[in-house]
CSV table of C-alpha atoms and ligand atoms in Angstrom, one decimal:
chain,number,residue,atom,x,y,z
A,1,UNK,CA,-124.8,24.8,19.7
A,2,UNK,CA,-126.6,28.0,19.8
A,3,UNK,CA,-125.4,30.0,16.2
A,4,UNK,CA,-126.3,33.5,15.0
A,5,UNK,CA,-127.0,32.0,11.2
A,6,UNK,CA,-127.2,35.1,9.8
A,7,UNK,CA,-123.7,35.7,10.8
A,8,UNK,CA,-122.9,32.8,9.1
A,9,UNK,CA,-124.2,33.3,5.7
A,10,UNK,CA,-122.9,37.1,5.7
A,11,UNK,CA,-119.3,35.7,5.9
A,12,UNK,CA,-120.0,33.0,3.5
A,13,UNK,CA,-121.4,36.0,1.1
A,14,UNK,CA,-118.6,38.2,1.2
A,15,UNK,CA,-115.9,35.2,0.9
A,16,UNK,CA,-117.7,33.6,-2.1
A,17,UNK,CA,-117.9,37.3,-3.6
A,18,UNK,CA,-113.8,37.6,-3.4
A,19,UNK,CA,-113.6,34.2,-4.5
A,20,UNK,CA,-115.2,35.0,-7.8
A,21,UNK,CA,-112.8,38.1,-7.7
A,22,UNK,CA,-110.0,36.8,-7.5
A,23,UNK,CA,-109.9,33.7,-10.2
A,24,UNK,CA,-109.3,36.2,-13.0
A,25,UNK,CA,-105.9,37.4,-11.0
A,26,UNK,CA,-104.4,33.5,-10.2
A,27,UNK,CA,-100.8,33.8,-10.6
A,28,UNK,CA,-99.9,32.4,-14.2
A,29,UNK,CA,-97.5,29.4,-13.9
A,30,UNK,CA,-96.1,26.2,-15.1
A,31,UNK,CA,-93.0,26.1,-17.5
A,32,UNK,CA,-91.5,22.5,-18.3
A,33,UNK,CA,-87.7,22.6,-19.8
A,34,UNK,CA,-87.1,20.8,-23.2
A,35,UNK,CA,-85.4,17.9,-21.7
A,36,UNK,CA,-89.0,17.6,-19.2
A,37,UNK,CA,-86.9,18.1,-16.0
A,38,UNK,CA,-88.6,20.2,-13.3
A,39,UNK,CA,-86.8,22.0,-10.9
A,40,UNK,CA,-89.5,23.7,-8.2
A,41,UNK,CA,-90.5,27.0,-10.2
A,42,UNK,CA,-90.8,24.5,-13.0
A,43,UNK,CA,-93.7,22.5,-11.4
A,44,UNK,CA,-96.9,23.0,-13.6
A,45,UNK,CA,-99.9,23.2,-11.0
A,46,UNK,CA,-102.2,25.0,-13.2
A,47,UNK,CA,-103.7,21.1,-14.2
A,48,UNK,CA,-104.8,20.7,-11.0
A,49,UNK,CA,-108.3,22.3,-9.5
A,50,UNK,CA,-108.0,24.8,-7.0
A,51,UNK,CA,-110.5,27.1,-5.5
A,52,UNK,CA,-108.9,30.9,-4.7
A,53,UNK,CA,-108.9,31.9,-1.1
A,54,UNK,CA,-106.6,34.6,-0.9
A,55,UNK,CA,-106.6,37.5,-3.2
A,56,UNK,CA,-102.9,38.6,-4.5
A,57,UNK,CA,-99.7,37.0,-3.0
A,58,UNK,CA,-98.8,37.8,0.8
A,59,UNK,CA,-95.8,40.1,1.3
A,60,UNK,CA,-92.2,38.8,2.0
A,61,UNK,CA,-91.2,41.5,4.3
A,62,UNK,CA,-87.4,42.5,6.6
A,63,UNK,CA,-87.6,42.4,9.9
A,64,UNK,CA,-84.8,44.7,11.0
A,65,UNK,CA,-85.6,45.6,14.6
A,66,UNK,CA,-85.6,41.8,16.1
A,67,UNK,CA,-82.9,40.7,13.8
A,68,UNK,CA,-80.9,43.7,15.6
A,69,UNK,CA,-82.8,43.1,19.1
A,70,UNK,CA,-80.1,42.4,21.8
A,71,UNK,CA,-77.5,39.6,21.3
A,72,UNK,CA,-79.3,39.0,18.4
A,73,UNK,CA,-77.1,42.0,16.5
A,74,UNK,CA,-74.1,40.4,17.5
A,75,UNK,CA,-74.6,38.0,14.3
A,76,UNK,CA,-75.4,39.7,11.8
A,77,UNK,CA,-78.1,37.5,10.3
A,78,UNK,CA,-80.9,39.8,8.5
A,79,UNK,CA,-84.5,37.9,9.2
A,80,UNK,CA,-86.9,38.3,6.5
A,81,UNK,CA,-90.8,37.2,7.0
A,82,UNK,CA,-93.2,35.7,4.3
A,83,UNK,CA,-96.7,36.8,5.6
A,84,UNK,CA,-98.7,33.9,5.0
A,85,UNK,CA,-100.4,34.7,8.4
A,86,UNK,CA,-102.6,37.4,6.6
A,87,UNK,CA,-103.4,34.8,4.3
A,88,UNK,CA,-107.3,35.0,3.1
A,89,UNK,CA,-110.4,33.2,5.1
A,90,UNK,CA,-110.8,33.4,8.5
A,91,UNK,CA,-107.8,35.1,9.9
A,92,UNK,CA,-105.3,32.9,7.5
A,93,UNK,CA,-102.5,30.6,7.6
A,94,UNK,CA,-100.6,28.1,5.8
A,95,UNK,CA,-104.1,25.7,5.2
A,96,UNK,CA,-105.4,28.6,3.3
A,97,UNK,CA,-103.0,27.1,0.6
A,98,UNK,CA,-103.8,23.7,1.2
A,99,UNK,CA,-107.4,24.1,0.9
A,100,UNK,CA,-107.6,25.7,-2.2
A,101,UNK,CA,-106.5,22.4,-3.9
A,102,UNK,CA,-108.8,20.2,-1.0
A,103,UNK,CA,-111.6,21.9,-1.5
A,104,UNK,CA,-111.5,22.1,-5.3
A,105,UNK,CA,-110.7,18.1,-5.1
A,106,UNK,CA,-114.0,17.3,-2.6
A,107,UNK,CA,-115.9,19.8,-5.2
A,108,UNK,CA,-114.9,17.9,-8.5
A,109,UNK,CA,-115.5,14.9,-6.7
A,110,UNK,CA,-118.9,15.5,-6.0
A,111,UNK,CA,-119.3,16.0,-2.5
A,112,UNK,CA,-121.7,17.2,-0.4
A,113,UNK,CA,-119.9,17.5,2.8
A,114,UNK,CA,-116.0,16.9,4.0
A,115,UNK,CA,-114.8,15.7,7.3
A,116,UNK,CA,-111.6,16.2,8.4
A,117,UNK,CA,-109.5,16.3,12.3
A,118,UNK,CA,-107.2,18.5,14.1
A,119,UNK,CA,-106.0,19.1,17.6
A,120,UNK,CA,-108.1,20.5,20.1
A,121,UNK,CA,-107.2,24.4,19.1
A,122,UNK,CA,-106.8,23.3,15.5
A,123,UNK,CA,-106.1,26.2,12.8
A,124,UNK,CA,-107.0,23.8,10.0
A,125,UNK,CA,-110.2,23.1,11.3
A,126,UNK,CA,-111.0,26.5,11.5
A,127,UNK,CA,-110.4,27.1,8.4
A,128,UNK,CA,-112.2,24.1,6.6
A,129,UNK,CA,-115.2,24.8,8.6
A,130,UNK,CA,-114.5,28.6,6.8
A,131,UNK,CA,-113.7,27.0,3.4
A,132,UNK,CA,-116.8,25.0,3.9
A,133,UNK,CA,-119.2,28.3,4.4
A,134,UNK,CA,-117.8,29.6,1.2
A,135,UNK,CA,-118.6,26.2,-0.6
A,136,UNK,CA,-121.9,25.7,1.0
A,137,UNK,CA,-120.5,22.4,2.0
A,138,UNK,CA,-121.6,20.5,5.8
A,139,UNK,CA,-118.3,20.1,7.5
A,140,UNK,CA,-117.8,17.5,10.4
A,141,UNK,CA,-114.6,18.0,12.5
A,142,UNK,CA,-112.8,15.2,14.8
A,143,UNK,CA,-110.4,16.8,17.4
A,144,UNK,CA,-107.9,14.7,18.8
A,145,UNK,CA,-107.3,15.5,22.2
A,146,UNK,CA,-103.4,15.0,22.4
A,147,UNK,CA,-102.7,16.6,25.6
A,148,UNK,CA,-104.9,14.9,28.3
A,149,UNK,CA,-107.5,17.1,30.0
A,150,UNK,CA,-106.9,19.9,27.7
A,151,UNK,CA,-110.3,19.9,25.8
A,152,UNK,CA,-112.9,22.4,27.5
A,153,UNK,CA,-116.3,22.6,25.7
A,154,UNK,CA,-116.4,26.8,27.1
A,155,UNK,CA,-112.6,26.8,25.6
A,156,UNK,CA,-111.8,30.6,23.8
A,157,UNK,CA,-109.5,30.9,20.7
A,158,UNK,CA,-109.7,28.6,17.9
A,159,UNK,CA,-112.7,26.3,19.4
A,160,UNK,CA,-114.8,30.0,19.8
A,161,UNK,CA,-114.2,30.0,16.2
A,162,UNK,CA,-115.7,26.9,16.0
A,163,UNK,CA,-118.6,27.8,17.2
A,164,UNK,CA,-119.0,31.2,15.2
A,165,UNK,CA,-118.6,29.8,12.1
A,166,UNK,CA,-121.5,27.4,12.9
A,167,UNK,CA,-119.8,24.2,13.6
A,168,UNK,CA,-122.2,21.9,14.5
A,169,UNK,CA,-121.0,18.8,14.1
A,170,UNK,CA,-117.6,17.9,16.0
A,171,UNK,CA,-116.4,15.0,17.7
A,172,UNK,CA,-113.7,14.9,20.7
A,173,UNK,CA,-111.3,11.6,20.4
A,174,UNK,CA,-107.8,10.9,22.3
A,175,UNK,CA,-104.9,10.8,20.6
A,176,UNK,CA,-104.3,8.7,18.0
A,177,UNK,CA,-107.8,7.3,17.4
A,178,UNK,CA,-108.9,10.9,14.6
A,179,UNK,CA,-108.0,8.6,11.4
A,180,UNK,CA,-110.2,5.9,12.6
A,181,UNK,CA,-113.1,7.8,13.8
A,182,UNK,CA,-113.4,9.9,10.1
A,183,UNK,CA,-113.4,6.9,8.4
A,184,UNK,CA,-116.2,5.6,10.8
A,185,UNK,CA,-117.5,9.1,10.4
A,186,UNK,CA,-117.2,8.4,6.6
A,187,UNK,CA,-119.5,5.4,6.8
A,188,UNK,CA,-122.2,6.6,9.0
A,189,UNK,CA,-122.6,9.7,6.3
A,190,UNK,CA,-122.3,7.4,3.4
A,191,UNK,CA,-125.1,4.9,5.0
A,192,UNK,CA,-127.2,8.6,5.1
A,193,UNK,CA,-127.3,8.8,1.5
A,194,UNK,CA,-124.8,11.6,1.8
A,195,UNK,CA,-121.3,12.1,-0.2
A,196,UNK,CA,-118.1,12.6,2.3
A,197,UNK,CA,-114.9,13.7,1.0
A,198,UNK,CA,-112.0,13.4,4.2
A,199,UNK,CA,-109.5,15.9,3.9
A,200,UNK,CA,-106.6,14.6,6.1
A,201,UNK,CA,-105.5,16.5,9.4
A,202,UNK,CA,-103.7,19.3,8.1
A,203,UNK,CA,-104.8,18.5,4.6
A,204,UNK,CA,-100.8,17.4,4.9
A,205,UNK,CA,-101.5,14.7,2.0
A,206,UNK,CA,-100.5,14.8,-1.9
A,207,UNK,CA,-103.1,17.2,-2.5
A,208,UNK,CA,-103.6,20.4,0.0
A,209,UNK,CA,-99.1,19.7,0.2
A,210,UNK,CA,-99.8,21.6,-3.3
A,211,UNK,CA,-100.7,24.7,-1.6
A,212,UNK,CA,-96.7,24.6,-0.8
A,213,UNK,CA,-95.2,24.0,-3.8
A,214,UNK,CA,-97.2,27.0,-5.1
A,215,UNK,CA,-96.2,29.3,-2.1
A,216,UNK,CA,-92.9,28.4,-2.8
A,217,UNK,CA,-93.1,29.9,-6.3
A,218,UNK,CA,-94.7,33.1,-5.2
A,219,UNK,CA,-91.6,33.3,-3.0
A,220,UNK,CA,-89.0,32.2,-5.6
A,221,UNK,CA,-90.3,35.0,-7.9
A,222,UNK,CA,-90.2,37.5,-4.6
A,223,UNK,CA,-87.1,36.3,-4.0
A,224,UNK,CA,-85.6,37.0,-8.1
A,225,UNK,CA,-87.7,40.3,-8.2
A,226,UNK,CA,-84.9,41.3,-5.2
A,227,UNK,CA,-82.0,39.4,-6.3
A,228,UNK,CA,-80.1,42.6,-7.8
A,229,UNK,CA,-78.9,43.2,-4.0
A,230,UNK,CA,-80.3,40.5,-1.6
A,231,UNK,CA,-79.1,37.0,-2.2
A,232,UNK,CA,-81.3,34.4,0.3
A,233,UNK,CA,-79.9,31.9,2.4
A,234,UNK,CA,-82.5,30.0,4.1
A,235,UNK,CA,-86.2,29.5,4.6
A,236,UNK,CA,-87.3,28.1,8.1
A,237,UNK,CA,-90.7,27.5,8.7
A,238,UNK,CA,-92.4,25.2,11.2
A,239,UNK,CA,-93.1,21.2,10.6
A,240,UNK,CA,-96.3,19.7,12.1
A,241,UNK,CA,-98.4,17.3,9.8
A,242,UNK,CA,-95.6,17.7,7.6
A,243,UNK,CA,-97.2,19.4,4.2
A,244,UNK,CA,-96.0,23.1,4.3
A,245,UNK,CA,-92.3,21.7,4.9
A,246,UNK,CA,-93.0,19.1,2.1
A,247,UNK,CA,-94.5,21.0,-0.6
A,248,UNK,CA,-91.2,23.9,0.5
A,249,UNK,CA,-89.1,21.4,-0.5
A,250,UNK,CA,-90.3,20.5,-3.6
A,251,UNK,CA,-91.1,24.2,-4.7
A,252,UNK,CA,-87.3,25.5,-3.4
A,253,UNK,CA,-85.7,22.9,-5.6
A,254,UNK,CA,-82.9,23.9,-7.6
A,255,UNK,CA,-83.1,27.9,-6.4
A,256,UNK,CA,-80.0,27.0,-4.0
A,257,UNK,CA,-82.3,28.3,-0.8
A,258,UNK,CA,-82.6,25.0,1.4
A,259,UNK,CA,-85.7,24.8,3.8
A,260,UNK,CA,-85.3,24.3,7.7
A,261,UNK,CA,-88.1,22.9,9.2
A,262,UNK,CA,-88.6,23.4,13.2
A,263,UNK,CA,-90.6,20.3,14.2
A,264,UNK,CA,-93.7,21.2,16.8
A,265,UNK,CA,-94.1,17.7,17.7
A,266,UNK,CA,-91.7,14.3,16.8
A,267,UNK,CA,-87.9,14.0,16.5
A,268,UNK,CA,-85.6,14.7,14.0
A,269,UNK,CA,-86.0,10.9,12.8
A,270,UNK,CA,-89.4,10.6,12.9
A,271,UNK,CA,-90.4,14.1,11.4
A,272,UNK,CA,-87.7,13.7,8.7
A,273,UNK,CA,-89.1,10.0,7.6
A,274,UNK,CA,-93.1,12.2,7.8
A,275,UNK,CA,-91.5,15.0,5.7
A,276,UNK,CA,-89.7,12.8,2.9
A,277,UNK,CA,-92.5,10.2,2.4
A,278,UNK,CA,-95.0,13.0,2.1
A,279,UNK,CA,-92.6,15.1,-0.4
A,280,UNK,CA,-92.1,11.8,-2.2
A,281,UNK,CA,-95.9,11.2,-3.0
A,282,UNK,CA,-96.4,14.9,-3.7
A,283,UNK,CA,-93.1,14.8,-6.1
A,284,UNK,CA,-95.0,11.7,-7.6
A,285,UNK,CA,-98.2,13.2,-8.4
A,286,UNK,CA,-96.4,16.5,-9.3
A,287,UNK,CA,-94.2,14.5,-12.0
A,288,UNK,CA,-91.0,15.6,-10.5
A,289,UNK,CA,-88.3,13.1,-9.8
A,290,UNK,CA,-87.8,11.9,-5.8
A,291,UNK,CA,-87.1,13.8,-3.2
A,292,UNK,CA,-83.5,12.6,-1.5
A,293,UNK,CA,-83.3,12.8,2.6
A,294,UNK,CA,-80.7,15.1,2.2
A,295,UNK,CA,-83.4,17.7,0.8
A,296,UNK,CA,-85.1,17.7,4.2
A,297,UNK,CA,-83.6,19.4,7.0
A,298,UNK,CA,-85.0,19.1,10.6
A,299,UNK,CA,-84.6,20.9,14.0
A,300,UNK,CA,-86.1,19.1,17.1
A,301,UNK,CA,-84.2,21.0,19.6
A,302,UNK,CA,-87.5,23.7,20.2
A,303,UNK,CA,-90.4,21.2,20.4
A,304,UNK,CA,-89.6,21.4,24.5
A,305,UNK,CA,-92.1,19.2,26.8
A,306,UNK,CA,-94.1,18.6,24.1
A,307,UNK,CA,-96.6,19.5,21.2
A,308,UNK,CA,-98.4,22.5,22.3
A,309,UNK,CA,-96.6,23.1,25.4
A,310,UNK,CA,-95.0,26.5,25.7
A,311,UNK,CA,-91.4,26.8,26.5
A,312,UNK,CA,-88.8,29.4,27.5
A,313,UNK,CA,-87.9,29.3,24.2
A,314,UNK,CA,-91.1,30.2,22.6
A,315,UNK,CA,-93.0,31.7,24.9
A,316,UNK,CA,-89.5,34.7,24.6
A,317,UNK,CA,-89.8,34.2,20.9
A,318,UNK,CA,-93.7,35.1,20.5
A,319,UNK,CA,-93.6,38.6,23.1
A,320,UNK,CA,-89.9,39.4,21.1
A,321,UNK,CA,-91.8,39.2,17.7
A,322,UNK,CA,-94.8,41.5,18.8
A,323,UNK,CA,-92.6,43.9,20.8
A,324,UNK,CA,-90.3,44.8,18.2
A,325,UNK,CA,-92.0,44.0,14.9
A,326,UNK,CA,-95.7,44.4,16.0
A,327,UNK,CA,-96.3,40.7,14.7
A,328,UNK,CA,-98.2,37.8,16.4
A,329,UNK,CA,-97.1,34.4,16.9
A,330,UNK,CA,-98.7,32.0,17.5
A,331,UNK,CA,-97.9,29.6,20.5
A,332,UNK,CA,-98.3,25.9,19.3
A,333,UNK,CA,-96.1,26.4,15.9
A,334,UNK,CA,-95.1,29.3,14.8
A,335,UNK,CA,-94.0,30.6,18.2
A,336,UNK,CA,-91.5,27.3,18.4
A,337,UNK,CA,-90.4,27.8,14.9
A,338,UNK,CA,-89.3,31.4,15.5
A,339,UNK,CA,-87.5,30.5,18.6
A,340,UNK,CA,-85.6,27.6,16.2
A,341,UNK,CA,-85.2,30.3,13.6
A,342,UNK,CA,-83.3,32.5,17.1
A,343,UNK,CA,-81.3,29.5,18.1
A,344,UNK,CA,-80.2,28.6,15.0
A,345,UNK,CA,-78.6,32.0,14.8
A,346,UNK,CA,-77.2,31.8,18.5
A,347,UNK,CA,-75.7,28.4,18.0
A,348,UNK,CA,-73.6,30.2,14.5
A,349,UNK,CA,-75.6,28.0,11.6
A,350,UNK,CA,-76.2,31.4,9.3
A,351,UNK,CA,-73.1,33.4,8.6
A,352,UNK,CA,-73.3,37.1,9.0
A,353,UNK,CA,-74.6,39.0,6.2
A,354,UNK,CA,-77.3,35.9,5.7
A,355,UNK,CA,-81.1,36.6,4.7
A,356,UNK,CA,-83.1,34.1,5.8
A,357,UNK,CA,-86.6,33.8,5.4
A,358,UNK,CA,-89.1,32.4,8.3
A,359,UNK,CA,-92.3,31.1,6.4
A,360,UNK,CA,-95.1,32.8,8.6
A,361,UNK,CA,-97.7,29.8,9.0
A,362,UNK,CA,-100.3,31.8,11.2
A,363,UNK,CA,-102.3,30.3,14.2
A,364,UNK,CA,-102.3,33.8,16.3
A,365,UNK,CA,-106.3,33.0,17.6
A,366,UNK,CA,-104.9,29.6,19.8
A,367,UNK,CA,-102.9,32.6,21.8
A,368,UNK,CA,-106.4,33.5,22.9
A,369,UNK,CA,-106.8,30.1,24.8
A,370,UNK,CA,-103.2,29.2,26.0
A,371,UNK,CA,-102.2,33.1,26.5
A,372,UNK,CA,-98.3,32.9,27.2
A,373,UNK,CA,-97.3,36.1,28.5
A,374,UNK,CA,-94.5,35.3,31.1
A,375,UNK,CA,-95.1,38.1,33.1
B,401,PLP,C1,-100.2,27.9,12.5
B,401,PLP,C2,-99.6,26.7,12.0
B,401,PLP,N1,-98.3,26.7,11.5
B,401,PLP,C3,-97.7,25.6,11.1
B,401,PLP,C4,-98.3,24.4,11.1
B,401,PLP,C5,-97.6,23.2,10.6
B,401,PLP,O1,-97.9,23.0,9.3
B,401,PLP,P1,-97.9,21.5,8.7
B,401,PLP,O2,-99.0,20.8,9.5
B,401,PLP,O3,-98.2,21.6,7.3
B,401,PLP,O4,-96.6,20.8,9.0
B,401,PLP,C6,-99.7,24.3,11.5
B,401,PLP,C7,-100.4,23.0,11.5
B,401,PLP,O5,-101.4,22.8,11.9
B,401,PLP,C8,-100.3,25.5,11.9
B,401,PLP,O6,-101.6,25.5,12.3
């Protein structure tokens, strides 16, 4: 793969400079009642390592021309947006959050390189190959191709990216075989001498799901610093790999504000079971009693043909978003999510008046590659 280095170590200059930057301004947390219950803004993460990737917290912003667009004004509902699309490395997203608690894990435990998997147009391995330029670390990435045919070696968007950051060592599978080949990954780099740490696809495991619990406390506080005249309803926020819904649920606990997850992939049943065993081990290692299934709510109605494949639905919900708001979707998660989030208020679930948040999870660079303008 032909690579301008320089490029390379520029970015990894300026991102290791804001790193250092931005430690000194971590948001302060971790209170534990007298009786040692936790509810969400209660969970103590300052015991755990985490690198800083984003400096400050992202804006929780209203979006009052598309919750007035059309039929939409019929309802009422005011749609509020949590930017964690302009979330730091390269060009952010919710795995900006769950790296900061990967990578600090793979640093403290010594390694000297991290492989990890993703989908063909995978955000999160874009921005593990980032978070691996900042940490100097060698990064090997496994794509799983889950829709057949839809690899290509010339593709544009997120596998560009790839390439610009200096990827030089990824592996195409099919579907299903990515958690197999980074273990054998694992033991061909171990048998080198060298020190792999895997960081799961999606880093949707006990440790990057930390990421969540934490945004969920930036937004609790957002949401208190406005509770004077806006009371909150709802968050909704898409559910892939299942560790942004998880660590929601854990961090929203006890503020009243349930979390709707639109799932970009399985059925309710099957995303549910991901979501609850993943908040369960996360609620485990957080010290905070089990999550119940009625603490996960999720919405299978918008995942449409299937995981990446564009629908009506989305495809309205992504050119809607830039036209009236000037924000990008993205067309694999986030796109589906917002069009959840638009049927949701169609189909009567939010009383009018309601403020409800959608979690803004990024991914804007796969609209490069799958491009779903309608017109
Ligand atoms: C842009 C974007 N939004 C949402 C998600 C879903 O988050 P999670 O995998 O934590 O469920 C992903 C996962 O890859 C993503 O890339």
């Amino acid at each position: 793969m032909q690579v301008d280095t320089r490029m390379v170590v520029a970015l990894a200059a300026v991102a290791e400079e804001s790193v250092d930057e931005v430690v000194a301004c971590a948001v302060s947390e971790g209170r534990k009642t007298a009786d040692g219950v936790y509810d969400g803004s209660e969970l103590d993460l300052t015991r755990f390592p985490r690198r800083v990737y984003t400096n400050g917290v992202t804006a929780l912003e209203p979006l009052p021309r598309v919750s007035r667009w059309n039929d939409l004004a019929a309802y009422g509902v005011n749609i509020w947006i949590k930017r964690d699309d302009q979330l730091g490395l390269v060009m952010g997203g919710n795995k900006t959050r769950k790296l900061e608690f990967a990578m600090a894990d793979a640093l403290k435990a010594g390694a000297d390189c991290v492989v990890t998997a993703g989908a063909v147009q995978s955000n999160h391995a874009r921005l593990t190959l980032a978070a691996c330029n900042v940490e100097q670390l060698d990064c090997y990435i496994v794509l799983e191709e889950r829709v057949p045919g839809s690899f290509h070696s010339d593709a544009s968007g997120n596998y560009y990216l790839y390439r610009l950051l200096g990827a030089k060592n990824i592996v195409v599978v099919g579907t299903g075989e990515a958690a197999a080949t980074m273990q054998t990954l694992k033991h061909e780099l171990v048998a080198q001498g060298r020190s792999p740490y895997i960081i799961p696809g999606g880093a949707s495991d006990e440790i990057g799901a930390k990421g969540y619990v934490r945004a969920a406390q930036e937004l609790r506080e957002q949401m208190n610093a406005l509770s004077d005249t806006i009371q909150f309803d709802a968050v909704v926020c898409a559910s892939g790999s299942a560790g942004t819904h998880a660590g929601m649920v854990l961090g929203m606990r006890g503020s009243g504000v349930p979390v709707i997850g639109v799932s970009t992939r399985f059925d309710e049943a099957k995303q549910q079971n991901a979501v609850l065993t993943l908040s369960n081990k996360l609620a485990h290692a957080c010290g905070a009693q089990p999550v119940s299934p009625s603490e996960v709510q999720v919405v299978d109605k918008y995942v449409g043909p299937g995981y990446s494949l564009p629908t009506r639905e989305s495809t309205q919900a992504i050119e809607v978003l830039a036209r009236t708001q000037g924000i990008l979707l993205d067309p694999v998660y986030t796109g589906k999510a917002f069009a959840g989030l638009l049927g949701l208020i169609r189909e009567g679930h939010f009383r009018p008046g309601t403020n409800v948040v959608f979690l803004h999870t990024g991914g804007s660079p796969a609209l490069f590659e799958y491009q779903p303008l309608t017109e």
